[in-house]
């Protein structure tokens, strides 16, 4: 019996040993360990060719057309033609391990591989979902990061791969959050605060956001928190902002400062000089490290060069939108500048001297934070900071970051608060630290510590630092708000500050934003879309816009919209609507445009209306158009005119375009009346006209109708206006009066009405189409709408028919 059992046990052991020996996971793992998971195109490689590429005005890639078949073909092509032996082998081993032996680790790697395109494999949604789901089954719903992935997949339908199931997404999300996943918690907090998928619940949202914020705070030591708040290199940018905003230059209304990535910024004073210097070549001379000789070969230019050096170093320190930051490179440049120019300071002009001081200031800051070498060198920092202050003396009151840095050194390293306060009070004008507002933050702390010194109200100081964007200040401010400091308590306000803090802690909460950005540079749209989809779920407004753009981008000029699937269009709309909820009114307009493009006009009207409530000129314009052509609403010319007029109030730059549209409306009211169609615009005293009908020649009738159109307009407008403000009403009356004046004057000049009408009408039609076309093209109006509006070539709907009527009459007039 006993023997039997031992035998049995050892058999099982041997069996399981054989199984283990056969599971190829170990081999696969050791292969993976030696390979590079992902190439980061933002990272500075040492090769100079890479570097100069970034100096050109790079364009981020946003995918347009999307065909499922094309993706599949590309996937098949990869495995038959492009895959390296290494890739083929690893893939085979992993699949064997997962499918035959049910190895969770291998399953996990396979899921991530197809989700993120790791190790150069192509993205594949089918497999990513399959393996994630399988891994989740194997681990019995205990791995929170995979649960979060699955949650995003379910609630987005994984862009057409699986059915959209927001309830299931929510369940997975709650499970992930309860297992402690921070991203899931953030997503859940966002859902509660915005009321997405769940009833709005301010208290739950606040609780979650605060919990996340506190655990972020705990992840920093006090030294990091107070002395060296880590620099966050942000990738939280809206892609359309890089090219003039969602609706294009001039029409984009939504401006909220994201400390986004910028192209390298240089003031105009250097521009002539920059061309002379052949762009950013300066760094090449630095890169070669052959001493400072390159500066001094031409004495006149060398001082101008300091300006360029400063901005080159600043670009390295901050990173631009095509390159990641590189503090060590910045330090090298600045150190070299110091060695080369310090002796020449007495003979320098004002401008180079100022920028030289800024160079030294930045150098001191880099040594103080230790960002270049990994550890601060306070002695050196103090030396450079002292030097920069000495140089700044000449410029009097200009605040310098050096004061803040020196203040921090006095307070935390030399423990001399008096000295520190002296420095902090000199203020700070900073363009390079995320720690903008650091001095106010410190003063606020000190003012609580030494109330007798009357340094100012701690709450006001923190609020100022918060407004400047200092991350510790945002956190402290949120806590003060929550405790009701500053006079009143509002749950929404507290949430907003905690949410801001959590979102700004991008390096912990949303590192995938950087991945997405890099993948776009590598033209991997689908991986970027996935990354943005995750961040969108977490509530990043920019990510929502970006995910919307990648899933479906309506072009801004007169091009055909890209081809894509219905699921992706709907997903895009849903993202724009989330962004709209967070206040991005342009997103509401674009979502409406997509519905328009899908010919779902009533939804379109709804979205335009919600953006029009916040005075988006484009939305008002679009509404006018919808009423003019009766898309999604009854044709109503007076409503149309009202909206067109409101555009003018909100964006006077569109004067001519609006005037022309209103003119067109009037002409149309005319013509519709002739052809006997009804519109809300020509409600004169119709009965009278009908009785007179036979006596009045047709052109008289036109004239009458023109006049009655005015009166009708006035009446109907008056009816509907109520509470809309009376200015506009008065305005339109004035217009009418002057219009009528013109008419009488012209007829008194002996100009025959018939002549006048035919000339005016032909001219009007001709000019209108030409002018609007030109204007529309110049202004880059929103494609679809402008296109439809101007050409009226959408034969399929009412708009087209109306325009046919319009055109038909045009020909009749010519015959006269
Ligand atoms: C994903 O992989 C499966 C299985 O290899 C393949 O049949 C499918 O075409 C791929 N899909 C895409 C979109 O690449
Ligand atoms: C995971 O389990 C669910 C049911 O619990 C099942 O429907 C699904 O097919 C499983 N997924 C995989 C990949 O085995
Ligand atoms: C999920 O599983 C993967 C693979 O086993 C592991 O690397 C990761 O740490 C797990 N995540 C969590 C939150 O448990
Ligand atoms: C700071 O830099 C100086 C000069 O390079 C060096 O001598 C000193 O050891 C450094 N100090 C620290 C703490 O690294
Ligand atoms: C910087 O200046 C302060 C006072 O202005 C002085 O106490 C300190 O020693 C100086 N530090 C260095 C490194 O020169
Ligand atoms: C702090 O620094 C000031 C100079 O700014 C000096 O006069 C004072 O004695 C210092 N206090 C201490 C405690 O070291």
Coordinates of C-alpha atoms and ligand atoms in Angstrom, one line a residue, residues 66-76 79 91 95 114 122-128 130 161, ligand 1:
X66 CA -8.1 51.5 -42.4
X67 CA -8.8 48.1 -44.0
X68 CA -9.1 45.0 -42.0
X69 CA -7.8 43.0 -45.0
X70 CA -4.8 45.1 -45.4
X71 CA -3.8 44.6 -41.8
X72 CA -4.2 40.8 -42.2
X73 CA -2.2 40.9 -45.4
X74 CA 0.5 42.8 -43.7
X75 CA 0.5 40.3 -40.8
X76 CA 0.7 37.3 -43.2
X79 CA 5.6 36.0 -41.2
X91 CA 7.1 32.9 -31.7
X95 CA 2.9 29.4 -28.9
X114 CA 0.6 41.4 -30.2
X122 CA 3.3 43.3 -35.9
X123 CA 0.2 44.3 -33.9
X124 CA -2.6 41.8 -34.1
X125 CA -5.9 42.5 -32.2
X126 CA -7.3 39.0 -32.7
X127 CA -4.4 37.3 -31.0
X128 CA -3.9 40.1 -28.4
X130 CA -7.3 35.8 -27.4
X161 CA -12.5 43.1 -32.9
Ligands
LIG1 C1 -4.0 38.0 -36.6 O1 -3.5 36.7 -36.5 C2 -4.3 35.7 -37.0 C3 -3.7 34.3 -36.7 O2 -2.4 34.3 -37.1 C4 -4.5 35.9 -38.5 O3 -5.4 34.9 -39.0 C5 -5.1 37.3 -38.7 O4 -5.2 37.6 -40.1 C6 -4.3 38.4 -38.0 N1 -5.1 39.5 -38.1 C7 -4.6 40.7 -38.3 C8 -5.5 41.9 -38.4 O5 -3.4 40.9 -38.5

